[in-house]
PDB file of C-alpha atoms and ligand atoms in Angstrom:
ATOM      1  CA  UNK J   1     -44.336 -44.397  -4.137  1.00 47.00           C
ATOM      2  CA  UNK J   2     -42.685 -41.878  -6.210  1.00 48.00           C
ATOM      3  CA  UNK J   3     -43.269 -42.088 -10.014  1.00 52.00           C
ATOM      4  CA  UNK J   4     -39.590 -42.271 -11.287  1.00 52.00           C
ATOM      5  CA  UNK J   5     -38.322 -39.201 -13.510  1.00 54.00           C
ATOM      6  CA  UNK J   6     -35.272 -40.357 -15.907  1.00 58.00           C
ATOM      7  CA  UNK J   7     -32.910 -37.074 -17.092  1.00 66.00           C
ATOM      8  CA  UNK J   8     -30.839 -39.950 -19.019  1.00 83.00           C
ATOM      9  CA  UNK J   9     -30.974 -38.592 -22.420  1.00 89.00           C
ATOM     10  CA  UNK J  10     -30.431 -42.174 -23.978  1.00 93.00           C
ATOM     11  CA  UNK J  11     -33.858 -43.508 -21.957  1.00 92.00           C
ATOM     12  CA  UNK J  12     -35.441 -40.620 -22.897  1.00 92.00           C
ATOM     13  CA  UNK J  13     -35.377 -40.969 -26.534  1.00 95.00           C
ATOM     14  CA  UNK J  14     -35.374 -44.795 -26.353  1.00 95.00           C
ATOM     15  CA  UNK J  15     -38.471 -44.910 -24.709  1.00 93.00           C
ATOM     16  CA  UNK J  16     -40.168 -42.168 -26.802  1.00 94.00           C
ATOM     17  CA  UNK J  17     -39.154 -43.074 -30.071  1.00 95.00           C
ATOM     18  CA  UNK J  18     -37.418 -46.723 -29.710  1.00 97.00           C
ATOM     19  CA  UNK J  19     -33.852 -45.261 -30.940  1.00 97.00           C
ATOM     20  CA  UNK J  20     -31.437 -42.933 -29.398  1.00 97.00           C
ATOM     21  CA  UNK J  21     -28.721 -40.882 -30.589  1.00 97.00           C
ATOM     22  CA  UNK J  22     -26.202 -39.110 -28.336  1.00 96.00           C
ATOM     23  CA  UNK J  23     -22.526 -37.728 -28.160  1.00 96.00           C
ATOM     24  CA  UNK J  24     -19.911 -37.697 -25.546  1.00 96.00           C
ATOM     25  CA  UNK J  25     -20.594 -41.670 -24.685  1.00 96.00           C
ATOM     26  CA  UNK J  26     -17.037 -41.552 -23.396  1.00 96.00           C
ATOM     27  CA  UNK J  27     -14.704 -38.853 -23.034  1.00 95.00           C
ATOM     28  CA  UNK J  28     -12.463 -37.644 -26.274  1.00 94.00           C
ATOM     29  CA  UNK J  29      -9.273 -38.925 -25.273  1.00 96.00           C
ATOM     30  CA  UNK J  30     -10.446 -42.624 -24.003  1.00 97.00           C
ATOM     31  CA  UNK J  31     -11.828 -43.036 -27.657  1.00 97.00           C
ATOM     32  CA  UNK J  32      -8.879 -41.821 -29.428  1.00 97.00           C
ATOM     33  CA  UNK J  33      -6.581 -44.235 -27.157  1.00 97.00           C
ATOM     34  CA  UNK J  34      -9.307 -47.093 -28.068  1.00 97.00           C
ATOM     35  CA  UNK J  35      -8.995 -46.370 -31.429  1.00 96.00           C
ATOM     36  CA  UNK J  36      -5.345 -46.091 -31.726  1.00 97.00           C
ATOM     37  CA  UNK J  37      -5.607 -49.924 -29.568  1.00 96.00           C
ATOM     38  CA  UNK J  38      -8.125 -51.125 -32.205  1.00 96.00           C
ATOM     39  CA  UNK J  39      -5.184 -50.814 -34.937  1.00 95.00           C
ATOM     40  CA  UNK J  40      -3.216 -52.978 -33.634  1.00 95.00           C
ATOM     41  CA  UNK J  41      -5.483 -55.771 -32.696  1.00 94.00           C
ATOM     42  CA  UNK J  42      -6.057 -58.516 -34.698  1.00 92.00           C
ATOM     43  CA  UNK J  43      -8.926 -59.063 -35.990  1.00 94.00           C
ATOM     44  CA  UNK J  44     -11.154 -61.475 -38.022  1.00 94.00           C
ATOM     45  CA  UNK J  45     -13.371 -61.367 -41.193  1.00 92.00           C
ATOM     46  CA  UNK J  46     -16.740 -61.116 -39.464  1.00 91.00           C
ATOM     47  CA  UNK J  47     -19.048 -63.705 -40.272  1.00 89.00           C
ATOM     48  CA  UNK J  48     -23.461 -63.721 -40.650  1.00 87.00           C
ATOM     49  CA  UNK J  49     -25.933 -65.228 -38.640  1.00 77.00           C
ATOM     50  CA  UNK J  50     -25.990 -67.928 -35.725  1.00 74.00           C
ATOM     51  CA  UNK J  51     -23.451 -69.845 -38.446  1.00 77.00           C
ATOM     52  CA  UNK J  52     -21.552 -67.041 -38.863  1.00 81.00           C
ATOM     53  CA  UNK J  53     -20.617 -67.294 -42.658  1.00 82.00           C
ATOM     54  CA  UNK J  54     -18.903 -65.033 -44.204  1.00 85.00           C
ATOM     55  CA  UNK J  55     -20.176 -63.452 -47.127  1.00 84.00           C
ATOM     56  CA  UNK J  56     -18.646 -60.664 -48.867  1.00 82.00           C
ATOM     57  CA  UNK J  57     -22.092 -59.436 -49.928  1.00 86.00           C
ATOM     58  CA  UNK J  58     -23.538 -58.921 -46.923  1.00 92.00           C
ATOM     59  CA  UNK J  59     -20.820 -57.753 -44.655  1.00 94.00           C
ATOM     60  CA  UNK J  60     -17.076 -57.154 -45.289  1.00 95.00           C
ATOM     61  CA  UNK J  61     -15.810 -55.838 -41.707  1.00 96.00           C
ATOM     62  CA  UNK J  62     -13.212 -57.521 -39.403  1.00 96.00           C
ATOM     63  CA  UNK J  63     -14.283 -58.339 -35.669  1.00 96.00           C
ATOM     64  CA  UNK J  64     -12.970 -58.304 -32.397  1.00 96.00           C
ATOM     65  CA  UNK J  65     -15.421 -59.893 -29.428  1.00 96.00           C
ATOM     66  CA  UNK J  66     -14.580 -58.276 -26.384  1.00 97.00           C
ATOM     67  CA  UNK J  67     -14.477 -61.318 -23.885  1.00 93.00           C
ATOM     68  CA  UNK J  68     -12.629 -61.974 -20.640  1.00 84.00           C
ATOM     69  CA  UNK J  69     -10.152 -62.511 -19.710  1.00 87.00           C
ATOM     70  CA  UNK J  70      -7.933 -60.946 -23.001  1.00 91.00           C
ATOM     71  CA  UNK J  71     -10.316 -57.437 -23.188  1.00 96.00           C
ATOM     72  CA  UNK J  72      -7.561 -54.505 -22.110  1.00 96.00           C
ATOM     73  CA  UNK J  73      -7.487 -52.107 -19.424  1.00 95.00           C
ATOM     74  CA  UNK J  74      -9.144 -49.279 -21.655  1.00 96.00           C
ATOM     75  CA  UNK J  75     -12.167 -52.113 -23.483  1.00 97.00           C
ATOM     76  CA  UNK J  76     -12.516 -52.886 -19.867  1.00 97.00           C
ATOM     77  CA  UNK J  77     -13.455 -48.876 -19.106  1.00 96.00           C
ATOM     78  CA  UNK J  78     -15.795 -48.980 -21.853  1.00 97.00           C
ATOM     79  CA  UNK J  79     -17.458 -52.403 -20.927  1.00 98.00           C
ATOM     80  CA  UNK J  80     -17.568 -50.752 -17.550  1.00 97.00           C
ATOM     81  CA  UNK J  81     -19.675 -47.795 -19.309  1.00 97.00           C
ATOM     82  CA  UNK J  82     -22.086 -49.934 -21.109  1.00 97.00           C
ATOM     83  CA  UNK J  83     -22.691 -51.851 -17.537  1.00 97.00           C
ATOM     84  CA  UNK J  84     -23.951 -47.998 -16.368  1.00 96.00           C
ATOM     85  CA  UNK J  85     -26.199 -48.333 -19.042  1.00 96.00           C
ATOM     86  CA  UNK J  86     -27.149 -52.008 -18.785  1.00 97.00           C
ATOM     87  CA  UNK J  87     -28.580 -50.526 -15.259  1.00 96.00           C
ATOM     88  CA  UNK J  88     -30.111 -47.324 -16.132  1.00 95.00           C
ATOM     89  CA  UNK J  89     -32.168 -49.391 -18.925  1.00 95.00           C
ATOM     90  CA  UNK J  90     -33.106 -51.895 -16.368  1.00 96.00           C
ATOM     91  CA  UNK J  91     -34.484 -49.022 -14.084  1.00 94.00           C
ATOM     92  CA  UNK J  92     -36.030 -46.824 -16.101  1.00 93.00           C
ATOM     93  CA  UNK J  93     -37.454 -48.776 -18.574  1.00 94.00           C
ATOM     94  CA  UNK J  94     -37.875 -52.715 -16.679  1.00 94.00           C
ATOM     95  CA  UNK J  95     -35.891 -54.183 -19.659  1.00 95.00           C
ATOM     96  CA  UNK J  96     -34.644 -57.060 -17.476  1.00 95.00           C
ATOM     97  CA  UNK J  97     -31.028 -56.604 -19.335  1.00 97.00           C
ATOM     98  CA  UNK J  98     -29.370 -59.785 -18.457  1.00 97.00           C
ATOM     99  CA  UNK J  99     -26.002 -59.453 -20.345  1.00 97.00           C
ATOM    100  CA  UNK J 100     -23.988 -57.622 -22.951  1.00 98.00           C
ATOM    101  CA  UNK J 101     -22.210 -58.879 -25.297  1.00 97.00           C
ATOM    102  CA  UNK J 102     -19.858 -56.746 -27.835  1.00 98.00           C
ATOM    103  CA  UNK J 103     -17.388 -56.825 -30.336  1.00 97.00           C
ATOM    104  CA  UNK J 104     -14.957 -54.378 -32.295  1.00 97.00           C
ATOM    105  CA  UNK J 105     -15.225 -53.961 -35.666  1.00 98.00           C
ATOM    106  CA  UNK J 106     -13.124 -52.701 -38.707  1.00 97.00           C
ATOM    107  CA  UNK J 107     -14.521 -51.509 -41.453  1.00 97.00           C
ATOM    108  CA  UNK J 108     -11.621 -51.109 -44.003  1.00 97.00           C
ATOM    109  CA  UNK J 109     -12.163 -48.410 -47.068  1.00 98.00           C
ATOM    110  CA  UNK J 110     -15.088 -50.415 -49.483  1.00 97.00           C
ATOM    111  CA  UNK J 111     -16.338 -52.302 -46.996  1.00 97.00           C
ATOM    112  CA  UNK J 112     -20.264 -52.244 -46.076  1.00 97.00           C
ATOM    113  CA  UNK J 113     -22.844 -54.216 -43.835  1.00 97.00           C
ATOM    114  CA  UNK J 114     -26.152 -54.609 -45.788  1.00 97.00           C
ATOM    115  CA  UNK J 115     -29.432 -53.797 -44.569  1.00 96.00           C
ATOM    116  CA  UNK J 116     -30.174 -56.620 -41.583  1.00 95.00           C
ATOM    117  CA  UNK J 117     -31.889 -56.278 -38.125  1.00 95.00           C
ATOM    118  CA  UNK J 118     -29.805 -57.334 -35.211  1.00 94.00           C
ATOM    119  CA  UNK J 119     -32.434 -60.188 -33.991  1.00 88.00           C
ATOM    120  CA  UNK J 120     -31.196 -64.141 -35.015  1.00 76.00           C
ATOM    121  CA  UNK J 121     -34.113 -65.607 -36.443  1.00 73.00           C
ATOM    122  CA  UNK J 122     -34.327 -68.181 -33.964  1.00 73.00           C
ATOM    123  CA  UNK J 123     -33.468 -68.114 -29.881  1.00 77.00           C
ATOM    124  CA  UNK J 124     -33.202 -64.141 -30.238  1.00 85.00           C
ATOM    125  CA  UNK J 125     -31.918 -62.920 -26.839  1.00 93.00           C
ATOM    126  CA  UNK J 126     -30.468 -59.578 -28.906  1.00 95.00           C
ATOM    127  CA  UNK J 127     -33.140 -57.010 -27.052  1.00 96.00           C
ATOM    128  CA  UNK J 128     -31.031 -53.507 -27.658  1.00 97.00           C
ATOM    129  CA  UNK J 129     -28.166 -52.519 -29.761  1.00 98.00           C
ATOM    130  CA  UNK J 130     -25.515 -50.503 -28.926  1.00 98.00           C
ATOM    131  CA  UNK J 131     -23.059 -48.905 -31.745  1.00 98.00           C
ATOM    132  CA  UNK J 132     -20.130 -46.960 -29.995  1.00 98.00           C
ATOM    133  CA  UNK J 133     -17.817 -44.972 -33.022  1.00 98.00           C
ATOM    134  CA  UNK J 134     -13.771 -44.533 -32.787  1.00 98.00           C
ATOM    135  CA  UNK J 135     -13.265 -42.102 -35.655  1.00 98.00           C
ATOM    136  CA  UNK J 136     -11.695 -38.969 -34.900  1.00 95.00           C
ATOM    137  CA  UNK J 137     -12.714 -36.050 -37.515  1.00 96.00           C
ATOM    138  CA  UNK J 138     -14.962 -37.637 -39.708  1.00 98.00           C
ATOM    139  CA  UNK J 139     -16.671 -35.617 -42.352  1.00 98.00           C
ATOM    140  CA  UNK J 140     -19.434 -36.677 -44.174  1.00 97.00           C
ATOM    141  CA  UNK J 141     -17.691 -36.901 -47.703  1.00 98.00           C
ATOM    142  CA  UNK J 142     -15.869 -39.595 -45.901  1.00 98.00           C
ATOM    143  CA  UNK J 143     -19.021 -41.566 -46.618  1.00 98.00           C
ATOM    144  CA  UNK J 144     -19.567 -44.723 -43.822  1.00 98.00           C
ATOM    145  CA  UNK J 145     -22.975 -43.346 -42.501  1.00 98.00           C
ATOM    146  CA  UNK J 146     -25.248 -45.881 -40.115  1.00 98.00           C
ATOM    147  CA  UNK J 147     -28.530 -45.658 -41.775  1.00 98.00           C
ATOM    148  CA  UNK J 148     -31.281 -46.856 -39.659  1.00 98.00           C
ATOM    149  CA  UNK J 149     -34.862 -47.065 -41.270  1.00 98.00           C
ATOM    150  CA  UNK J 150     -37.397 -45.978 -39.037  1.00 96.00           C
ATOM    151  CA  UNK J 151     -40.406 -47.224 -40.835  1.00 92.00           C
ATOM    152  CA  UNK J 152     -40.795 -48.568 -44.300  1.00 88.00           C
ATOM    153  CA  UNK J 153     -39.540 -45.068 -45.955  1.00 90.00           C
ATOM    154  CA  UNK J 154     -38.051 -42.616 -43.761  1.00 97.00           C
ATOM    155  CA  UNK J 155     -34.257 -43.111 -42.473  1.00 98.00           C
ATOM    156  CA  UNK J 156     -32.026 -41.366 -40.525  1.00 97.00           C
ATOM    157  CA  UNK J 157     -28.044 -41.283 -41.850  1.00 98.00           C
ATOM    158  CA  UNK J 158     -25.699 -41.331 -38.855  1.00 98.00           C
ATOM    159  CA  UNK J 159     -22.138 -40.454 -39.283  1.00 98.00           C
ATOM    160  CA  UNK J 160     -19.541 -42.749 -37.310  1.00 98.00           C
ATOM    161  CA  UNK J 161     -18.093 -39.608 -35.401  1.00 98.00           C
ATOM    162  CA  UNK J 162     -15.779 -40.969 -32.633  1.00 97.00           C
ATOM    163  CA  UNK J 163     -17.523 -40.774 -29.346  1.00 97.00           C
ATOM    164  CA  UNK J 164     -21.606 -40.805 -30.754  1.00 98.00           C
ATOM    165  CA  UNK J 165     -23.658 -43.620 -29.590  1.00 98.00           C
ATOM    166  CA  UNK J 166     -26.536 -45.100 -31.006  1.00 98.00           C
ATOM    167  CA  UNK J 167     -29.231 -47.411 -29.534  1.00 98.00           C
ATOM    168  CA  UNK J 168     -32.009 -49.028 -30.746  1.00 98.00           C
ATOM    169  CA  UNK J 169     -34.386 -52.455 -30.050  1.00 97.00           C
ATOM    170  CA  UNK J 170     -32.602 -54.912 -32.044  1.00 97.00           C
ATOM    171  CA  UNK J 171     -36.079 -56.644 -33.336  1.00 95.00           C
ATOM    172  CA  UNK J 172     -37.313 -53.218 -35.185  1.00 95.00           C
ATOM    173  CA  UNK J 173     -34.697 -50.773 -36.449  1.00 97.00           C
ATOM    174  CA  UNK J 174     -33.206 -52.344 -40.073  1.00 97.00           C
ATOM    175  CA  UNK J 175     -30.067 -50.466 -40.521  1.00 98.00           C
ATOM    176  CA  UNK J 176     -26.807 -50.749 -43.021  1.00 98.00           C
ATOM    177  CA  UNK J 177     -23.583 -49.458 -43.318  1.00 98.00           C
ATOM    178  CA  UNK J 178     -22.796 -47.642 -46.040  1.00 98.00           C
ATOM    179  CA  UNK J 179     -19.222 -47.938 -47.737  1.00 98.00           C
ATOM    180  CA  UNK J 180     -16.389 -45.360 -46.466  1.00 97.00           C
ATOM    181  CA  UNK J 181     -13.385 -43.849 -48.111  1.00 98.00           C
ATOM    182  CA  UNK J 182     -11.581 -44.326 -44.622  1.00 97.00           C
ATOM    183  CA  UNK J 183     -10.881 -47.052 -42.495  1.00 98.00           C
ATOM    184  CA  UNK J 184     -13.487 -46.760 -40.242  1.00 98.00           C
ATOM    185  CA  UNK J 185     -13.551 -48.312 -36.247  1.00 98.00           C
ATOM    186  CA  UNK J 186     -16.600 -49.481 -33.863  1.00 98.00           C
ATOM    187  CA  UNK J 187     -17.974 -50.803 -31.450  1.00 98.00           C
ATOM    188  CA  UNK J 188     -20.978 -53.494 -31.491  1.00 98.00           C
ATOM    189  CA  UNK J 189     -23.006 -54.360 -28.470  1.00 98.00           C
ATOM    190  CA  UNK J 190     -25.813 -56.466 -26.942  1.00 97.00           C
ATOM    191  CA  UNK J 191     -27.763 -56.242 -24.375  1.00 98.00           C
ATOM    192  CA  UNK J 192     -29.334 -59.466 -24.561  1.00 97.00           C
ATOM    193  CA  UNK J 193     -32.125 -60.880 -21.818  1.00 95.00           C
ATOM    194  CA  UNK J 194     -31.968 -64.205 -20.043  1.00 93.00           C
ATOM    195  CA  UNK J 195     -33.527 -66.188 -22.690  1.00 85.00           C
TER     196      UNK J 195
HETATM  197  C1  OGA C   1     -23.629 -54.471 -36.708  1.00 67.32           C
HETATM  198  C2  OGA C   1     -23.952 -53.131 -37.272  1.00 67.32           C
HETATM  199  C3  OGA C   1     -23.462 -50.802 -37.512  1.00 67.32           C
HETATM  200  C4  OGA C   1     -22.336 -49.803 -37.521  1.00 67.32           C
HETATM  201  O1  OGA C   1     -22.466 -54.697 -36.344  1.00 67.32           O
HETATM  202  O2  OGA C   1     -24.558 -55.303 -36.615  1.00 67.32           O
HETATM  203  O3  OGA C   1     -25.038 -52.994 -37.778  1.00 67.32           O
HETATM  204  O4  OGA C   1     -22.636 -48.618 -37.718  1.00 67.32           O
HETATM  205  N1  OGA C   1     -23.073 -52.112 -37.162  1.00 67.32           N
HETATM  206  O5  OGA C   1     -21.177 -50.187 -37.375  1.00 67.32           O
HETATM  207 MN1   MN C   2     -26.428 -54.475 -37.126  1.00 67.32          MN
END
């Protein structure tokens, strides 16, 4: 048997380090036409946990799940995308990725996420998350960063720049969203196991 040799940048770093960052998830010009889609969706005030309350101190973005059979032609692309993944995780790393579930989400200008980990408390099938950005040209004065704490101190601040991905194990990473001064577009995913 040969001992299997990943080149996938995203296993690579996940399985080094537990996070991954890269660009160029999908191409340029499907993210600006996903974008430009997201506008004109309508979307809801996002709630938190299994209840899914909302609470305008903890989160104030609106959400979109992506579910059969109403996802579109292009959320359908990037579901398509995040399957790749689903199976390049499963075979490089035995994650036994069952399913994925995502949403989009709107983050108007104000609006932040506070510091949380993924996981529900109870029956947490949430093994990886998956953060895909929309926003075309955004600058770091535009505020909005991901910051994901990698330990107790240290944290990484990761702008929303349309087309990065980032990836982590839902259980460990606490991360936040910090407040933007422009609308600012996701999207949230999943990959959950069997439970
Ligand atoms: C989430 C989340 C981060 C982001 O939806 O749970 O943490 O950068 N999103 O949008
Ligand atoms: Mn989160």
């Amino acid at each position: 048997m040969t001992e299997q040799i990943t080149t996938d940048p995203i296993t690579n770093q996940l399985a080094s380090r537990g996070w991954a960052v890269i660009e160029g998830f999908l191409p340029t010009t499907t993210v600006a036409k996903l974008a430009q889609e997201a506008r004109r969706l309508e979307l809801r005030r996002a709630g938190v946990g299994k209840s899914r309350l909302i609470n305008n101190e903890i989160r104030g973005d609106h959400i979109l799940w992506l579910e059969s059979p109403q996802v579109t032609e292009l959320q359908r692309a990037c579901l398509d995308r995040f399957e790749q993944l689903r199976l390049a995780l499963n075979r490089d790393m035995k994650l036994g990725l069952f399913e994925f579930e995502s949403h989009i989400a709107h983050y108007p200008v104000g609006a932040f996420y506070r510091k949380h980990l993924d996981s529900f408390q109870q029956e947490n099938r949430r093994i990886i998350s998956c953060i895909l950005y929309l926003n075309q040209s955004w600058k770091t004065e535009h505020g909005g960063q991901l910051r994901l704490y990698l330990n107790s101190k240290d944290y990484m601040d990761i702008s929303p720049q349309g087309g990065t991905l980032v990836v982590f194990f839902s259980d460990q990473f606490w991360h936040e969203v910090l407040p933007a001064k422009r609308d600012r577009f996701s999207i949230a995913g999943w990959f959950k196991n069997r439970g």
